[in-house]
mmCIF file with all atom_site columns, C-alpha atoms in Angstrom:
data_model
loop_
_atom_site.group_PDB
_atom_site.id
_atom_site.type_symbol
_atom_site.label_atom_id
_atom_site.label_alt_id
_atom_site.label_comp_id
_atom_site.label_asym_id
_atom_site.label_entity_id
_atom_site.label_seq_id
_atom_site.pdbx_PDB_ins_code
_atom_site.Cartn_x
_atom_site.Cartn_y
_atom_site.Cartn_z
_atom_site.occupancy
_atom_site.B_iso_or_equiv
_atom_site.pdbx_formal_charge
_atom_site.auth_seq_id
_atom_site.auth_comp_id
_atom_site.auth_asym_id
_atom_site.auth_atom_id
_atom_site.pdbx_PDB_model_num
ATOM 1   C CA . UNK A 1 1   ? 169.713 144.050 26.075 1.00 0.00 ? 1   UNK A CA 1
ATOM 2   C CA . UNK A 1 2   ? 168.124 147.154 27.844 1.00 0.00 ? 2   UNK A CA 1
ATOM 3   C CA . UNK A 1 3   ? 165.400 146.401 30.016 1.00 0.00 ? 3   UNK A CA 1
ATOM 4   C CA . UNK A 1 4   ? 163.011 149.726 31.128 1.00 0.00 ? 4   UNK A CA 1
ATOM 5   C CA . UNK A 1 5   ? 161.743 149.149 34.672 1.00 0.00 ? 5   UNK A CA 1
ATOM 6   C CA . UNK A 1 6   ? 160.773 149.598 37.811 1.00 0.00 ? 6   UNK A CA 1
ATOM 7   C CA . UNK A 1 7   ? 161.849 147.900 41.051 1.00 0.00 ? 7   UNK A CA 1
ATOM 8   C CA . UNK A 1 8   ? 158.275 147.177 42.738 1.00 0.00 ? 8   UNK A CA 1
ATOM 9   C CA . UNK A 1 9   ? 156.387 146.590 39.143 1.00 0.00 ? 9   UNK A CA 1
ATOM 10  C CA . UNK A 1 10  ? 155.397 143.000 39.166 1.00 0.00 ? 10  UNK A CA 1
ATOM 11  C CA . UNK A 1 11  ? 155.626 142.544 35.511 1.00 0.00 ? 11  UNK A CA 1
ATOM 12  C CA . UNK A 1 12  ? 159.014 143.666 35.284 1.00 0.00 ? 12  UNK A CA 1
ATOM 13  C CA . UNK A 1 13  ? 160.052 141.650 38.729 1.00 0.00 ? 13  UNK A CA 1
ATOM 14  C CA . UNK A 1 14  ? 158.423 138.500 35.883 1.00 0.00 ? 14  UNK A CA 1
ATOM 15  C CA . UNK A 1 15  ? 160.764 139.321 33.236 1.00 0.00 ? 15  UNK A CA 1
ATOM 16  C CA . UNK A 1 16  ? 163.807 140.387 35.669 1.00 0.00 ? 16  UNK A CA 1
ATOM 17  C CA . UNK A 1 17  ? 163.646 136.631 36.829 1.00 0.00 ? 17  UNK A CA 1
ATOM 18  C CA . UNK A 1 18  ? 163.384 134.931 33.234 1.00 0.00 ? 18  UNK A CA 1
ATOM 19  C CA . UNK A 1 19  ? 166.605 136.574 32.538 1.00 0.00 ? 19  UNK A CA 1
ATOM 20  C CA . UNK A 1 20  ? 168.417 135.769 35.440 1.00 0.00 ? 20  UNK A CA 1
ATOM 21  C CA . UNK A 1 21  ? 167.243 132.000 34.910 1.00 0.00 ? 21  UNK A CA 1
ATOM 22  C CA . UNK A 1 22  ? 168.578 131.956 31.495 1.00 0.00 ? 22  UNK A CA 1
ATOM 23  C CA . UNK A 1 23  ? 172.027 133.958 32.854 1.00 0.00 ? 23  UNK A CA 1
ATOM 24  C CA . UNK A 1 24  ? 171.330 136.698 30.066 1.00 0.00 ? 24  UNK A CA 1
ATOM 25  C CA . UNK A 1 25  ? 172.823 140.133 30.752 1.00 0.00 ? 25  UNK A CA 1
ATOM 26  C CA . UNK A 1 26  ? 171.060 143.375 31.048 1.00 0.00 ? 26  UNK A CA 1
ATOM 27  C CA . UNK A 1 27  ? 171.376 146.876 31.485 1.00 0.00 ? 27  UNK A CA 1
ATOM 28  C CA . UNK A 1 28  ? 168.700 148.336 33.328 1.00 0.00 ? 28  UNK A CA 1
ATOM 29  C CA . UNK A 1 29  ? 166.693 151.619 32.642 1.00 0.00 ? 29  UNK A CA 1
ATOM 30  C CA . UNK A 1 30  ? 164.631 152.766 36.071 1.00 0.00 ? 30  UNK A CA 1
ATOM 31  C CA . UNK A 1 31  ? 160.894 154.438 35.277 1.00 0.00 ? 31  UNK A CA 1
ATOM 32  C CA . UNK A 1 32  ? 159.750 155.291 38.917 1.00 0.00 ? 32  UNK A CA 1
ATOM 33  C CA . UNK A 1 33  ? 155.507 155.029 38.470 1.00 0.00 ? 33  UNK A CA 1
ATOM 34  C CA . UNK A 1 34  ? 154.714 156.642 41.629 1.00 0.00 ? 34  UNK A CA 1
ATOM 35  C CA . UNK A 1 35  ? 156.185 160.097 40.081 1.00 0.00 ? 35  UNK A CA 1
ATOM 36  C CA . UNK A 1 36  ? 155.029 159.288 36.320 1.00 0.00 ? 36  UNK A CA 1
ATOM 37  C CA . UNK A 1 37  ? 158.457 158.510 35.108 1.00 0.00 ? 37  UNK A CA 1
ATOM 38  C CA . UNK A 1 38  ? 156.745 156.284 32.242 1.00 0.00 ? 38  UNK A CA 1
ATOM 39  C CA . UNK A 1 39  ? 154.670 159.272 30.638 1.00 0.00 ? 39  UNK A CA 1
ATOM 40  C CA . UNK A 1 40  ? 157.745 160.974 29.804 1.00 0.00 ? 40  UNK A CA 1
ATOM 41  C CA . UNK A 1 41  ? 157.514 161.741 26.376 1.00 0.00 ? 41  UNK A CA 1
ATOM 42  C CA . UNK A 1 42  ? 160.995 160.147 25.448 1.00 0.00 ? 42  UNK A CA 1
ATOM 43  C CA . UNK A 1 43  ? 159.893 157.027 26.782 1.00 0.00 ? 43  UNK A CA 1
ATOM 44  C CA . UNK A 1 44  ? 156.708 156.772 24.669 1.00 0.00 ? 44  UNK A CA 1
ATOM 45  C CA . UNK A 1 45  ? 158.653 156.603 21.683 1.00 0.00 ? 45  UNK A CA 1
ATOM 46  C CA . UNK A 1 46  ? 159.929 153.521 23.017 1.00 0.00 ? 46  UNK A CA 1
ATOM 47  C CA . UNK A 1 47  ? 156.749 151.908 24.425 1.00 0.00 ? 47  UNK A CA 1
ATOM 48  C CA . UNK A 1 48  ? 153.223 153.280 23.208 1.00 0.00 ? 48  UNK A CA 1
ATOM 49  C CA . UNK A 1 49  ? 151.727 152.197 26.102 1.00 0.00 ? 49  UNK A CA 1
ATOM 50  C CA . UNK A 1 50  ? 154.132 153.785 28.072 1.00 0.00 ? 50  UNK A CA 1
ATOM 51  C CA . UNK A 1 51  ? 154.098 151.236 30.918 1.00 0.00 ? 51  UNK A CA 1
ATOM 52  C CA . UNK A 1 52  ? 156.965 148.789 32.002 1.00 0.00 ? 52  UNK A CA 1
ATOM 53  C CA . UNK A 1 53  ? 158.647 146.350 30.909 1.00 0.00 ? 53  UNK A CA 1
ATOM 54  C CA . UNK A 1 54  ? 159.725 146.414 27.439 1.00 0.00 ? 54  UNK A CA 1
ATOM 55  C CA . UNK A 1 55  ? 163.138 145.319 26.543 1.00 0.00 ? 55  UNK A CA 1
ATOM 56  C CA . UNK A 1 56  ? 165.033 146.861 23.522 1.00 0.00 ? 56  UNK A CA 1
ATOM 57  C CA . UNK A 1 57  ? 167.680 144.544 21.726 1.00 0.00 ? 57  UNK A CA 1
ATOM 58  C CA . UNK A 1 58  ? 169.060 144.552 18.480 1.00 0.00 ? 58  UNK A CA 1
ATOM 59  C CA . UNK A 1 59  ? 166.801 147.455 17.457 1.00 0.00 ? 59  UNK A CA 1
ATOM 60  C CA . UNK A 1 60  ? 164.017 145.553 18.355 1.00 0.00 ? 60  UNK A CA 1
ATOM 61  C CA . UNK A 1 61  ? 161.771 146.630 21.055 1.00 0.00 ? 61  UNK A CA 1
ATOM 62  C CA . UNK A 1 62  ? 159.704 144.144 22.864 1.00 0.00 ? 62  UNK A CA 1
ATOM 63  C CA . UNK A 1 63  ? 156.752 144.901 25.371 1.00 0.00 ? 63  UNK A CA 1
ATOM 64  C CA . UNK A 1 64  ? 154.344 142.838 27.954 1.00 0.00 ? 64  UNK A CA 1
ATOM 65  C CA . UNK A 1 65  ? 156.087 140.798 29.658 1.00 0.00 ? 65  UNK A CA 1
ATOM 66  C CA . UNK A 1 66  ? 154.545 137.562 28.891 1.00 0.00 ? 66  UNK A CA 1
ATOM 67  C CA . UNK A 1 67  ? 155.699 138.261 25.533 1.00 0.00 ? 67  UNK A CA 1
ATOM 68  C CA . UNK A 1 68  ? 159.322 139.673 26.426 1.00 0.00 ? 68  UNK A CA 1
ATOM 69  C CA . UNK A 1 69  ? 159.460 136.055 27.922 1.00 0.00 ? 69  UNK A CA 1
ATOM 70  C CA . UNK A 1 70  ? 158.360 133.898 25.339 1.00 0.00 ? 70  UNK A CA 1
ATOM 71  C CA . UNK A 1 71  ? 161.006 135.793 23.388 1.00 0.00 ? 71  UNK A CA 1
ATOM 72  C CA . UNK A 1 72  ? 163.709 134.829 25.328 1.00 0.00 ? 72  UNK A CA 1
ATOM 73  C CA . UNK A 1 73  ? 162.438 131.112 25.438 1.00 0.00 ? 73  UNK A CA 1
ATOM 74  C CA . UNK A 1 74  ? 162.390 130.747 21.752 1.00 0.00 ? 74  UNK A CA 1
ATOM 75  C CA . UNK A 1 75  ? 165.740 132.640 21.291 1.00 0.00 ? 75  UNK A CA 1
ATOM 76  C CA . UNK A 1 76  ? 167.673 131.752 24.330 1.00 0.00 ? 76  UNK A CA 1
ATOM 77  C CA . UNK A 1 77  ? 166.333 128.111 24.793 1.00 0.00 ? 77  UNK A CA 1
ATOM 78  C CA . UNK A 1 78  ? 168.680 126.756 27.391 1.00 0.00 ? 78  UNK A CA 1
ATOM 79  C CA . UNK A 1 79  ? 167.361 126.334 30.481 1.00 0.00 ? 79  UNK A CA 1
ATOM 80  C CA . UNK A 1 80  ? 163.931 125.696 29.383 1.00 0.00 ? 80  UNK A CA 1
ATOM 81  C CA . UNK A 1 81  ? 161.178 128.009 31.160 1.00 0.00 ? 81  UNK A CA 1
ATOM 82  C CA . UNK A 1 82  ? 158.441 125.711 29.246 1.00 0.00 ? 82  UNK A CA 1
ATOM 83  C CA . UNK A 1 83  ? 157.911 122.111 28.905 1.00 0.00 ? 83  UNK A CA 1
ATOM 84  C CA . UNK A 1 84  ? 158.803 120.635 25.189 1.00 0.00 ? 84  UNK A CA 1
ATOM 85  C CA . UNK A 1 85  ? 155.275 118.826 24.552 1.00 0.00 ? 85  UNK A CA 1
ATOM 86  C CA . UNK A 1 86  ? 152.071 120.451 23.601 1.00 0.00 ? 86  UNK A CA 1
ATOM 87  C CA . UNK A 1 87  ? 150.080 120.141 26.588 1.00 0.00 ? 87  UNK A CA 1
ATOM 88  C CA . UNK A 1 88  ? 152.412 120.736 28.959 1.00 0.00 ? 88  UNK A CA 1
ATOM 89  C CA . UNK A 1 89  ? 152.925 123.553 27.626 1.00 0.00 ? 89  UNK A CA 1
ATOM 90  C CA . UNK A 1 90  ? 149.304 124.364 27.181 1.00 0.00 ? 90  UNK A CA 1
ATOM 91  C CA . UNK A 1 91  ? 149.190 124.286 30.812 1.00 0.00 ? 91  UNK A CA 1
ATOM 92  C CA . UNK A 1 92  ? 151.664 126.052 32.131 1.00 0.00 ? 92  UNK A CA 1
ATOM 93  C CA . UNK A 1 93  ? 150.920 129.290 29.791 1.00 0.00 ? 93  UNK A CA 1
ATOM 94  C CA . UNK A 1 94  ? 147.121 128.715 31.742 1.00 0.00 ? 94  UNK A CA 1
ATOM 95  C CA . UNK A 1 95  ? 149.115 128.460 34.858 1.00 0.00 ? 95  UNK A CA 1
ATOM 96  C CA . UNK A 1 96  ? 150.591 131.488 34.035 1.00 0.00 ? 96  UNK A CA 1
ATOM 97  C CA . UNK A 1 97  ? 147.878 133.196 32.632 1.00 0.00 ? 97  UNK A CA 1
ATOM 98  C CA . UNK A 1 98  ? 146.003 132.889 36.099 1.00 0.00 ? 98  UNK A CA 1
ATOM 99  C CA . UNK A 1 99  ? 148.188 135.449 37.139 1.00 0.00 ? 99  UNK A CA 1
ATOM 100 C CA . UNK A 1 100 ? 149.087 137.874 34.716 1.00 0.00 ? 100 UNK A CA 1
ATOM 101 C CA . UNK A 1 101 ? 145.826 138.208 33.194 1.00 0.00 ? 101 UNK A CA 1
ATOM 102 C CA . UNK A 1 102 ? 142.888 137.682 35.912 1.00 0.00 ? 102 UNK A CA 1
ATOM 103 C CA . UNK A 1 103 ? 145.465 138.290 39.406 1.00 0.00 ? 103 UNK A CA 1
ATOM 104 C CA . UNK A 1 104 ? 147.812 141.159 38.492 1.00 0.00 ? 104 UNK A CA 1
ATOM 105 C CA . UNK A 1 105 ? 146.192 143.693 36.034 1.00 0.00 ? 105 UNK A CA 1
ATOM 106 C CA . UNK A 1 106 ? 143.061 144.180 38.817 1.00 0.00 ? 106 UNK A CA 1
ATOM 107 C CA . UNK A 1 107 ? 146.086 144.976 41.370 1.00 0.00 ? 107 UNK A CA 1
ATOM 108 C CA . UNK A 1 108 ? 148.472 147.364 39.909 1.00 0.00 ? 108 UNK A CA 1
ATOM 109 C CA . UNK A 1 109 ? 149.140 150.965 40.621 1.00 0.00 ? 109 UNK A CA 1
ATOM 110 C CA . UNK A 1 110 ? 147.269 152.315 37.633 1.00 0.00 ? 110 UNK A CA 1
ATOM 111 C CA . UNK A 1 111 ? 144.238 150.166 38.609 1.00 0.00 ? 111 UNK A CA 1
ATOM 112 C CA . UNK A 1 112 ? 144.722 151.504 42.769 1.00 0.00 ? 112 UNK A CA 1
ATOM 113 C CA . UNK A 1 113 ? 145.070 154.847 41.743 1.00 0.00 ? 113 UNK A CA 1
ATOM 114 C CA . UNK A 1 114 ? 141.754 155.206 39.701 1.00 0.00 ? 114 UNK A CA 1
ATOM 115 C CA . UNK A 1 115 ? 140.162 153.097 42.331 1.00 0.00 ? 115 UNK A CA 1
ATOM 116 C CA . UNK A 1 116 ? 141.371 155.907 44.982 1.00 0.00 ? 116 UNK A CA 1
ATOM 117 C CA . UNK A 1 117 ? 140.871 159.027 42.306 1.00 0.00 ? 117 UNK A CA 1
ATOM 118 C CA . UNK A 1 118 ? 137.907 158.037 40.489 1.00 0.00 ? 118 UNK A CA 1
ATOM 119 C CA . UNK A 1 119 ? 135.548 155.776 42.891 1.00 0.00 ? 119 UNK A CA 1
ATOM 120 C CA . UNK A 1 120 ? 136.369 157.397 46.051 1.00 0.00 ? 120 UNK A CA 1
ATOM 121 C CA . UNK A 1 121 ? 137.806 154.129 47.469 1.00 0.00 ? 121 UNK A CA 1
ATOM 122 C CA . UNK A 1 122 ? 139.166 154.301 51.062 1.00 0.00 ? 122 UNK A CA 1
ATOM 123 C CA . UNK A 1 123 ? 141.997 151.817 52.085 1.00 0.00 ? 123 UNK A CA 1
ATOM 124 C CA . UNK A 1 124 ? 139.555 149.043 53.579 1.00 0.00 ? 124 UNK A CA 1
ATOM 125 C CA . UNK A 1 125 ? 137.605 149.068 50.479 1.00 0.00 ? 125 UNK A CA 1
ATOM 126 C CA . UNK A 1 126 ? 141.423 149.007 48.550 1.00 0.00 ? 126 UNK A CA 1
ATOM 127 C CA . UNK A 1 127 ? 142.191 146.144 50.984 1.00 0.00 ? 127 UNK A CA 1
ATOM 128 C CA . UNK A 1 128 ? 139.116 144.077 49.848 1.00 0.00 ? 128 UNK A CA 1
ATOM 129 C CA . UNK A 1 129 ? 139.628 144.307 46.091 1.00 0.00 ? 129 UNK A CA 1
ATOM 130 C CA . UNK A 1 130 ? 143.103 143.655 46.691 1.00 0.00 ? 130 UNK A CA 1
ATOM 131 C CA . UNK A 1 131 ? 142.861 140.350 48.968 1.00 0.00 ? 131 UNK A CA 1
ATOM 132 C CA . UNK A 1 132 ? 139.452 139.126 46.097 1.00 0.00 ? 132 UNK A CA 1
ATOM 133 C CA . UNK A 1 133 ? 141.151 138.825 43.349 1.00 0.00 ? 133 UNK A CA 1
ATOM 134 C CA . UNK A 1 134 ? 145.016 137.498 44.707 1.00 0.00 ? 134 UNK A CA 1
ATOM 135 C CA . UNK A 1 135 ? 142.499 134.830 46.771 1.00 0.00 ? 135 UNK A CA 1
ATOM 136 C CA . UNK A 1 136 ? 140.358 133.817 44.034 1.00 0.00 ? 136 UNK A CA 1
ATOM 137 C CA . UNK A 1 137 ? 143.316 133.448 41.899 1.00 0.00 ? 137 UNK A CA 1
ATOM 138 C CA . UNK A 1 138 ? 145.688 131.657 43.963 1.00 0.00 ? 138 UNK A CA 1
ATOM 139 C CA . UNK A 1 139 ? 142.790 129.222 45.096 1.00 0.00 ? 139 UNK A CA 1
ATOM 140 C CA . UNK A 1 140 ? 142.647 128.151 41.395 1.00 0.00 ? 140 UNK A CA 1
ATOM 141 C CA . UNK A 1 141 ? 146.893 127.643 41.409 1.00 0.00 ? 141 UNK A CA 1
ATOM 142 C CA . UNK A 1 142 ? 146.426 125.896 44.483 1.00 0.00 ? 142 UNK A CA 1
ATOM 143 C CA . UNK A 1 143 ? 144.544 123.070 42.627 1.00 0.00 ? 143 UNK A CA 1
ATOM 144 C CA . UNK A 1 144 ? 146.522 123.480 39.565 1.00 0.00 ? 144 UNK A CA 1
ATOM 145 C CA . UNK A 1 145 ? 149.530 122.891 41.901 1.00 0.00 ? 145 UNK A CA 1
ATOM 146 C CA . UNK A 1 146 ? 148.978 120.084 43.167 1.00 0.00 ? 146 UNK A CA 1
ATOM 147 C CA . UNK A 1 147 ? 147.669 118.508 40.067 1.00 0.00 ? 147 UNK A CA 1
ATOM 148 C CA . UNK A 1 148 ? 151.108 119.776 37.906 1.00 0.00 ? 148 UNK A CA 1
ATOM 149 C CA . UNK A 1 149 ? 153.632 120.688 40.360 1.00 0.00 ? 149 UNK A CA 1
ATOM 150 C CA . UNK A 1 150 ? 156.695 118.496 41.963 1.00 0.00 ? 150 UNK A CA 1
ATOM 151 C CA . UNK A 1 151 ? 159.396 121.073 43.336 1.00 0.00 ? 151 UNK A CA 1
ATOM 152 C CA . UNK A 1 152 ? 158.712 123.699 41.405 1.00 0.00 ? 152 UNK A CA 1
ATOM 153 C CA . UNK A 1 153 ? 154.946 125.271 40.343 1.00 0.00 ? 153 UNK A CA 1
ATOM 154 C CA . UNK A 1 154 ? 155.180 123.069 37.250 1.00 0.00 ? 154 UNK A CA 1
ATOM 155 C CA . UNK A 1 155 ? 157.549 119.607 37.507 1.00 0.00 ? 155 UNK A CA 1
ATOM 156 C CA . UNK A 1 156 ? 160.434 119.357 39.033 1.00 0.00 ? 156 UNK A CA 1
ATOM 157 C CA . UNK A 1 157 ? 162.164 122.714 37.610 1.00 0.00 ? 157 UNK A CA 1
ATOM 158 C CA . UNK A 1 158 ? 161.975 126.028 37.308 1.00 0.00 ? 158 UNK A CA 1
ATOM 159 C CA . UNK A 1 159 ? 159.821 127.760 34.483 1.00 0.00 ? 159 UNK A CA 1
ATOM 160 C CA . UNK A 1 160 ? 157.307 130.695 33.373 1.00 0.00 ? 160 UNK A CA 1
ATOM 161 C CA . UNK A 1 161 ? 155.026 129.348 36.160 1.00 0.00 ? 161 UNK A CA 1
ATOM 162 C CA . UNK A 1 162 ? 157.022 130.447 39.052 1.00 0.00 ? 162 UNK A CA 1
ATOM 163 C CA . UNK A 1 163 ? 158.534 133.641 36.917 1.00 0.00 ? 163 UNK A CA 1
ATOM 164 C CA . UNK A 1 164 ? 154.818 134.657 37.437 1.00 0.00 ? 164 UNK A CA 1
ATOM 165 C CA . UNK A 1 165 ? 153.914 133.427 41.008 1.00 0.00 ? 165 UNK A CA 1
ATOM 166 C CA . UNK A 1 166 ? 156.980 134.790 42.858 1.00 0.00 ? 166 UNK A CA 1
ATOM 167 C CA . UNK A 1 167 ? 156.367 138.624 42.090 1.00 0.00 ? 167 UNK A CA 1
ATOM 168 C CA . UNK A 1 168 ? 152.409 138.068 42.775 1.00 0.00 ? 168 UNK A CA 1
ATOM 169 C CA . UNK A 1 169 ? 153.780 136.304 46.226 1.00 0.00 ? 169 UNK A CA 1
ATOM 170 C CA . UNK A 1 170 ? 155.535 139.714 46.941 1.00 0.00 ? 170 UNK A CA 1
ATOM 171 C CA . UNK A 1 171 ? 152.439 141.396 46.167 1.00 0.00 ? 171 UNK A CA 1
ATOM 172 C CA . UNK A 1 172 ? 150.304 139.256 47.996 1.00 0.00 ? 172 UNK A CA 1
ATOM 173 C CA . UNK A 1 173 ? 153.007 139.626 51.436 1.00 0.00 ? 173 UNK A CA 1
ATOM 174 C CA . UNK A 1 174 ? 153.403 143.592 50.830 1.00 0.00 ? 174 UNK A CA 1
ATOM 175 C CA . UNK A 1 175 ? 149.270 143.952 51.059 1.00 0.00 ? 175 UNK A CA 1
ATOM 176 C CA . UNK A 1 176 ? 149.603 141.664 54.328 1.00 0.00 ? 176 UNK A CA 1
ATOM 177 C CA . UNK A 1 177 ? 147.214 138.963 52.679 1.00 0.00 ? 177 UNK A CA 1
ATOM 178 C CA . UNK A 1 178 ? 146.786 135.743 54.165 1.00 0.00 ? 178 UNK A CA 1
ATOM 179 C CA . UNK A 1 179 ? 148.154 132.920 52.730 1.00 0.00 ? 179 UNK A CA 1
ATOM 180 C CA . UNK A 1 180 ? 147.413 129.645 54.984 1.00 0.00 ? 180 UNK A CA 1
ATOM 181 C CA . UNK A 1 181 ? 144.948 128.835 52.973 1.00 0.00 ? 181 UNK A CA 1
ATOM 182 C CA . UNK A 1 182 ? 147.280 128.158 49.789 1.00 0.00 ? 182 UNK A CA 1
ATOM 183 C CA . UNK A 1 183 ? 150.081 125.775 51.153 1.00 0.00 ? 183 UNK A CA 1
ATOM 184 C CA . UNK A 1 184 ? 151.255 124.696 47.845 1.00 0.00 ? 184 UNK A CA 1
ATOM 185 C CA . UNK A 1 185 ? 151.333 128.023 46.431 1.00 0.00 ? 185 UNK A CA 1
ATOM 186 C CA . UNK A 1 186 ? 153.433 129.249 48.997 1.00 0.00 ? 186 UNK A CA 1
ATOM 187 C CA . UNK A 1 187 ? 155.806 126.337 48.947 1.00 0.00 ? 187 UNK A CA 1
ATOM 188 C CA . UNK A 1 188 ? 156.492 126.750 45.289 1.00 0.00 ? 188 UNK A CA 1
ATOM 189 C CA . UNK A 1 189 ? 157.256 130.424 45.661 1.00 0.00 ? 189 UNK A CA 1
ATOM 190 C CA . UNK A 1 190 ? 159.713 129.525 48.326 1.00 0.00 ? 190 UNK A CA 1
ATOM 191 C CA . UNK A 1 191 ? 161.380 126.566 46.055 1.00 0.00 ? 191 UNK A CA 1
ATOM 192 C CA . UNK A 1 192 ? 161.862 129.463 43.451 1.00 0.00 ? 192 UNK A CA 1
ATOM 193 C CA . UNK A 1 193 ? 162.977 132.219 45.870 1.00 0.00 ? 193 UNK A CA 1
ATOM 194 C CA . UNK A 1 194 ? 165.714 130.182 46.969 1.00 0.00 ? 194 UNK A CA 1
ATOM 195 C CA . UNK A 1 195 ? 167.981 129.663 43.641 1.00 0.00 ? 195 UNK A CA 1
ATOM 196 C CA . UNK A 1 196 ? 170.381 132.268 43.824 1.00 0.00 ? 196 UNK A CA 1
ATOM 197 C CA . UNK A 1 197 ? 168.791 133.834 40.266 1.00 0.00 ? 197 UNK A CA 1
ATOM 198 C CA . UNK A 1 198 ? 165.648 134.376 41.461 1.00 0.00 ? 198 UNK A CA 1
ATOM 199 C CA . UNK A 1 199 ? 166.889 135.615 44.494 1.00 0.00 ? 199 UNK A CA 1
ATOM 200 C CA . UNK A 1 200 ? 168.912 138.432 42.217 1.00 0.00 ? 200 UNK A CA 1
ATOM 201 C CA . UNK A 1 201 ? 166.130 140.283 40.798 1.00 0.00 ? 201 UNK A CA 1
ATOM 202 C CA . UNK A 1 202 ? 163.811 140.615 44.086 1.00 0.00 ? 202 UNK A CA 1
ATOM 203 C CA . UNK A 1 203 ? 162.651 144.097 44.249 1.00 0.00 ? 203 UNK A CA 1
ATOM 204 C CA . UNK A 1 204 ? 164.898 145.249 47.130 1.00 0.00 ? 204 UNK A CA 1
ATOM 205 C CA . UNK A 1 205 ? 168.088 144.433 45.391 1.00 0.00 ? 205 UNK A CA 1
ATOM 206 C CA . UNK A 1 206 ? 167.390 146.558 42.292 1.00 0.00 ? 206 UNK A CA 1
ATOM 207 C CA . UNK A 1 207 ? 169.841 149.816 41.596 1.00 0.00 ? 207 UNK A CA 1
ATOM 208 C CA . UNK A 1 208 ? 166.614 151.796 41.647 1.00 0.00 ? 208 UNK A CA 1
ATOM 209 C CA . UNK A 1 209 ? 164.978 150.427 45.190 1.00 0.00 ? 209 UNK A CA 1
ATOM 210 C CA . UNK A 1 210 ? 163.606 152.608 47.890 1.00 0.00 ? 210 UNK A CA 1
ATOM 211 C CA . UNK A 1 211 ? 166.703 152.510 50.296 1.00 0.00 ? 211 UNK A CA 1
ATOM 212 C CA . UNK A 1 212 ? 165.600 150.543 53.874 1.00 0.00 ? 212 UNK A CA 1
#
């Protein structure tokens, strides 16, 4: 498997964990978004959309990372990143969900940029939006937390949940928001950032990281 990437895209950082949890190999392919790596013609071949992830295998390729996940669930199985009955698993995808669709899109670079470019947003404007929508979101996982969760986001072990919050708990830390308000949501990340697989595909210790 070849997974196109970037070291600091959240997405990627979602899928990057799924497949160290399942012990799957990859090569990785760097796309640097600050310099427009992903618009390269070659790569739009690959993925219309010409963002990251996608994940080629078997001359397949797969994009969105939600999507690249569920993949691996249904053909790599073992460990389980979702419950085995219905509602459980109903749950967790909203879990999920929280993140990647109402957290994360309002948040990433493209979104920043055309805030900057196109609205005339300063940085304490950029600030705000940032710190409304990672609050309002992680107020709902807070609840959903501590309705669902045990030592992980969802139960007792690791799954899509945390795959999810861990990269938007980076995210959250790199734009210095506050957190104390959200003690479960900060606990879980911290169960999940401490198995060694999680651990492996933090930003920082990708081949394509800033060097610090």
């Amino acid at each position: 498997m070849r997974l196109h990437d970037y070291w600091r895209s959240g997405a990627s950082y979602r899928v990057r964990i799924a497949l160290n949890l399942k012990n799957l190999h990859y090569e990785q392919v760097a796309h640097d978004l600050r310099t427009g790596a992903q618009a390269d013609p070659a790569y739009a071949v690959i993925n219309p959309q010409r963002l990251v992830p996608a994940l080629e295998m078997e001359g397949q390729v797969l994009t969105q990372s939600l999507a690249i996940v569920e993949w691996l669930e249904e053909r790599h199985p073992a460990p389980a990143l979702l419950p085995t009955d219905p509602d459980s698993r109903a749950i967790v995808r909203a879990m999920a969900g929280v993140i990647a669709s109402d957290i994360h899109p309002l948040n990433n670079l493209r979104v920043l940029v055309a805030l900057r470019r196109d609205l005339d947003a300063g940085e304490t404007r950029i600030s705000a939006w940032i710190a409304r929508w990672i609050g309002e979101g992680f107020a709902a996982l807070e609840t959903m937390i501590v309705r669902h969760g045990g030592a992980h986001a969802f139960g007792d072990a690791p799954g899509l949940v945390d795959c999810c919050l861990v990269p938007q708990l980076y995210s959250a830390e790199r734009f210095a928001m506050p957190l104390d308000a959200f003690p479960r949501v900060v606990a879980a990340g911290a169960a999940a950032r401490g198995l060694p697989a999680v651990a492996a595909a933090h930003p920082d210790r990708q081949p394509d990281a800033d060097a610090r």
